[in-house]
Amino acid sequence: MEVTNVTEYDAIAKQKLPKMVYDYYASGAEDQWTLQENRNAFARILFRPRILIDVTKIDMTTTVLGFKISMPIMIAPTAMQKMAHPEGEYATARAASSAGTIMTLSSWATSSVEEVASTGPGIRFFQLYVYKDRNVVAQLVRRAEKAGFKAIALTVDTPRLGRREADIKNRFTLPPFLTLKNFEGLDLGKMDKADDSGLASYVAGQIDRSLSWKDVKWLQTITKMPILVKGVITAEDTRLAIQAGAAGIIVSNHGARQLDYVPATIMALEEVVKAAQGRVPVFLDGGVRRGTDVFKALALGASGIFIGRPVVFSLAAEGEAGVRKVLQMLREEFELTMALSGCRSISEITRNHISTDWDAPRTHFAPRL
């Protein structure tokens, strides 16, 4: 079967992967309302395309934290990618590099920061979970910096793991031939079987529930890397993140895997953008499956988007070639959306190019005859 859009990889991955692994990647928390809403909310945003504009040349390049990338489409941190494919994070890193975009490596990767750096050049960010043992955190941050990673994406919405019922039913645990590579030498790389989800038990034992804004400041004392705060969905927390010295904000609900019945990220985006007032860039993570979604996020003020599940599903289906294809398809769809909307560069995408159901009615003046 020829794959013509990103969502088709989901069904292929479901056929190829063991149930425990597919369910881990695919499922959300509790009723999975937010999981559905992350997608459905995009469908309620409509375009207001402008016509008769010369769109012979379309420039999709942009800069993120000073780094020039080929398009505003980047790779989100997704854990344990070697469960999807033997090459795991290596394949994802190479695909991102060849597409000229940024890959974010998960703390819970099945390849270490050093191993990912060894795949060759590329702009890479490192996603960080804060462990109870701060020496472990400091060590990990230093290793990422030394390996050439350019920013920290600090996950702030996980003091405890959300209730993911598929993982409880499947007694999810990391397959025995894999470890959380970044923690291997620290006796923290193994995940034991548990009566429910092995990951939930691991998080309960290791992750620091006392994490607070002071820790964002503490991180800045141990690294020169800019810190993106990942997991913000309100104006109040946006302002606090900026006060705490965040270099940027990632609007994320953790792929709908933490608190169910929070809004879709695309619905929370504009509130965060308005609160940020242009002081720091705001990115969107969650639910993007089409180039049209990318355009809608940028029209609502995002500086770029991150994709997660499309990466692991395409990785499971076709390895590195699958991830490359996902990035290429999204790129082509986004370019087409720009052209059909009358936008020749990222800076030309405006709020006026879309209409949402929360917009005030537009006033139309009758032309004078």
Coordinates of N, CA and C in Angstrom, one line a residue, residues 151-241:
A151 N 19.5 22.7 23.5 CA 18.5 23.3 24.4 C 18.0 22.2 25.2
I152 N 17.4 22.5 26.4 CA 16.7 21.6 27.2 C 15.2 21.9 27.1
A153 N 14.4 20.8 26.9 CA 13.0 20.9 26.9 C 12.6 20.2 28.3
L154 N 12.3 21.1 29.2 CA 12.0 20.6 30.6 C 10.5 20.3 30.7
T155 N 10.2 19.0 30.9 CA 8.8 18.5 31.0 C 8.3 18.8 32.4
V156 N 7.2 19.6 32.5 CA 6.7 20.1 33.8 C 5.3 19.6 34.2
D157 N 4.8 18.7 33.3 CA 3.4 18.3 33.6 C 3.3 16.9 34.2
T158 N 4.4 16.4 34.7 CA 4.5 15.0 35.1 C 5.0 14.7 36.5
P159 N 4.4 15.4 37.5 CA 4.9 15.1 38.9 C 4.5 13.6 39.2
R160 N 3.4 13.2 38.6 CA 3.0 11.7 38.6 C 2.6 11.4 37.2
L161 N 2.6 10.1 36.9 CA 2.2 9.7 35.6 C 0.7 9.6 35.5
G162 N 0.2 10.1 34.4 CA -1.3 10.0 34.1 C -1.7 8.5 34.1
R163 N -3.0 8.4 34.3 CA -3.6 7.0 34.4 C -3.9 6.5 33.0
R164 N -3.0 5.7 32.5 CA -3.1 5.2 31.1 C -3.5 3.7 31.2
E165 N -4.8 3.5 31.0 CA -5.4 2.2 31.3 C -4.9 1.1 30.4
A166 N -4.6 1.4 29.2 CA -4.0 0.4 28.3 C -2.7 -0.2 28.9
D167 N -1.9 0.7 29.5 CA -0.6 0.2 30.1 C -0.9 -0.6 31.3
I168 N -1.9 -0.3 32.1 CA -2.3 -1.1 33.3 C -2.7 -2.5 32.9
K169 N -3.6 -2.5 31.9 CA -4.1 -3.8 31.4 C -3.0 -4.7 30.8
N170 N -2.1 -4.1 30.1 CA -1.0 -4.8 29.5 C 0.2 -5.0 30.4
R171 N 0.1 -4.5 31.7 CA 1.3 -4.6 32.6 C 2.5 -4.1 31.9
F172 N 2.4 -2.9 31.3 CA 3.5 -2.4 30.5 C 4.9 -2.4 31.2
T173 N 5.9 -2.8 30.5 CA 7.2 -2.6 31.0 C 8.2 -2.6 29.8
L174 N 9.4 -2.1 29.9 CA 10.3 -2.1 28.8 C 10.8 -3.5 28.5
P175 N 10.8 -3.9 27.2 CA 11.2 -5.2 26.9 C 12.6 -5.5 27.5
P176 N 12.9 -6.8 27.9 CA 14.1 -7.1 28.7 C 15.4 -6.8 27.9
F177 N 15.4 -6.8 26.6 CA 16.6 -6.5 25.9 C 16.9 -5.0 25.7
L178 N 16.1 -4.2 26.3 CA 16.3 -2.7 26.2 C 16.4 -2.1 27.6
T179 N 17.1 -0.9 27.6 CA 17.2 -0.2 28.9 C 17.0 1.3 28.6
L180 N 16.8 2.1 29.6 CA 16.8 3.5 29.5 C 18.2 4.0 29.5
K181 N 18.8 4.1 28.3 CA 20.2 4.2 28.1 C 20.9 5.3 28.9
N182 N 20.2 6.5 29.0 CA 20.9 7.6 29.7 C 21.1 7.3 31.1
F183 N 20.4 6.3 31.7 CA 20.6 6.1 33.1 C 21.2 4.7 33.4
E184 N 21.8 4.1 32.4 CA 22.3 2.7 32.5 C 23.4 2.6 33.6
G185 N 24.3 3.5 33.6 CA 25.4 3.4 34.6 C 25.0 3.8 36.0
L186 N 23.8 4.3 36.1 CA 23.4 4.9 37.4 C 22.4 4.0 38.1
D187 N 22.3 2.7 37.6 CA 21.3 1.8 38.2 C 19.9 2.3 38.2
L188 N 19.6 3.1 37.2 CA 18.3 3.7 37.0 C 17.7 3.4 35.7
G189 N 18.4 2.5 34.9 CA 18.0 2.2 33.6 C 17.0 1.1 33.4
K190 N 16.8 0.3 34.5 CA 15.9 -0.8 34.4 C 14.5 -0.4 34.9
M191 N 13.5 -1.1 34.3 CA 12.1 -0.8 34.7 C 11.5 -2.2 35.1
D192 N 11.1 -2.3 36.3 CA 10.7 -3.7 36.8 C 9.2 -3.9 36.4
K193 N 8.9 -5.1 36.3 CA 7.4 -5.5 36.2 C 6.7 -5.1 37.4
A194 N 5.4 -4.7 37.2 CA 4.6 -4.3 38.4 C 3.2 -4.8 38.3
D195 N 2.4 -4.6 39.3 CA 1.1 -5.1 39.3 C 0.2 -4.3 38.4
D196 N 0.7 -3.1 38.0 CA -0.1 -2.3 37.0 C 0.9 -1.9 35.9
S197 N 1.2 -0.6 35.7 CA 2.1 -0.2 34.7 C 3.5 -0.1 35.3
G198 N 4.4 -0.8 34.7 CA 5.8 -0.7 35.1 C 6.4 0.7 35.1
L199 N 5.9 1.4 34.0 CA 6.4 2.8 33.9 C 5.9 3.7 35.0
A200 N 4.6 3.5 35.4 CA 4.0 4.3 36.4 C 4.7 4.0 37.8
S201 N 5.1 2.8 38.0 CA 5.8 2.5 39.2 C 7.2 3.1 39.2
Y202 N 7.9 3.1 38.0 CA 9.2 3.7 37.9 C 9.1 5.2 38.2
V203 N 8.1 5.8 37.6 CA 8.0 7.3 37.8 C 7.7 7.6 39.2
A204 N 6.9 6.8 39.9 CA 6.6 7.0 41.3 C 7.8 6.9 42.1
G205 N 8.7 6.0 41.8 CA 9.9 5.8 42.5 C 11.0 6.9 42.3
Q206 N 11.1 7.4 41.0 CA 12.2 8.2 40.6 C 12.0 9.7 40.4
I207 N 10.8 10.0 39.9 CA 10.6 11.4 39.5 C 10.2 12.3 40.7
D208 N 10.7 13.5 40.7 CA 10.6 14.4 41.8 C 9.2 15.1 41.8
R209 N 8.4 14.8 42.7 CA 7.0 15.5 42.8 C 7.1 16.9 43.3
S210 N 8.2 17.2 43.9 CA 8.4 18.6 44.5 C 8.8 19.6 43.5
L211 N 9.0 19.2 42.2 CA 9.5 20.1 41.2 C 8.6 21.4 41.2
S212 N 9.3 22.6 41.2 CA 8.6 23.9 41.2 C 9.4 24.9 40.4
W213 N 8.9 26.1 40.3 CA 9.5 27.2 39.5 C 10.9 27.4 39.9
K214 N 11.2 27.2 41.2 CA 12.6 27.5 41.6 C 13.6 26.5 40.9
D215 N 13.1 25.4 40.5 CA 14.0 24.4 39.8 C 14.3 24.8 38.4
V216 N 13.4 25.6 37.8 CA 13.7 26.1 36.5 C 14.9 27.1 36.6
K217 N 14.9 27.9 37.7 CA 16.0 28.8 37.9 C 17.3 28.0 38.3
W218 N 17.1 26.9 39.1 CA 18.3 26.1 39.4 C 18.9 25.5 38.2
L219 N 18.1 25.0 37.2 CA 18.7 24.5 36.0 C 19.6 25.5 35.2
Q220 N 19.2 26.7 35.3 CA 20.0 27.8 34.6 C 21.3 28.0 35.2
T221 N 21.5 27.5 36.5 CA 22.8 27.7 37.2 C 23.7 26.5 36.8
I222 N 23.2 25.4 36.2 CA 24.1 24.3 35.9 C 24.3 24.1 34.4
T223 N 23.6 25.0 33.5 CA 23.8 24.8 32.1 C 23.7 26.1 31.4
K224 N 24.4 26.2 30.3 CA 24.3 27.4 29.4 C 23.2 27.2 28.4
M225 N 22.7 26.0 28.3 CA 21.7 25.7 27.3 C 20.4 26.5 27.6
P226 N 19.7 27.0 26.6 CA 18.4 27.7 26.9 C 17.4 26.6 27.3
I227 N 16.4 27.0 28.2 CA 15.4 26.1 28.7 C 14.0 26.4 28.1
L228 N 13.5 25.4 27.5 CA 12.1 25.5 27.0 C 11.2 24.8 28.0
V229 N 10.2 25.4 28.5 CA 9.3 24.8 29.5 C 8.1 24.1 28.7
K230 N 8.1 22.8 28.8 CA 7.2 21.9 28.0 C 6.0 21.4 28.9
G231 N 4.8 21.8 28.5 CA 3.6 21.3 29.3 C 2.8 22.5 29.8
V232 N 3.0 23.7 29.2 CA 2.2 24.8 29.6 C 0.9 25.0 28.8
I233 N -0.2 25.2 29.5 CA -1.5 25.4 28.7 C -2.3 26.6 29.2
T234 N -1.7 27.4 30.2 CA -2.5 28.5 30.7 C -1.7 29.8 30.6
A235 N -2.4 30.9 30.6 CA -1.7 32.2 30.6 C -1.0 32.4 31.9
E236 N -1.5 32.0 33.0 CA -0.9 32.2 34.3 C 0.5 31.5 34.3
D237 N 0.6 30.3 33.9 CA 1.8 29.6 33.9 C 2.8 30.1 32.8
T238 N 2.3 30.7 31.8 CA 3.1 31.3 30.8 C 3.9 32.5 31.4
R239 N 3.2 33.3 32.1 CA 3.8 34.5 32.7 C 4.9 34.0 33.8
L240 N 4.5 33.0 34.5 CA 5.5 32.5 35.5 C 6.7 31.9 34.9
A241 N 6.5 31.2 33.8 CA 7.7 30.6 33.0 C 8.6 31.7 32.5

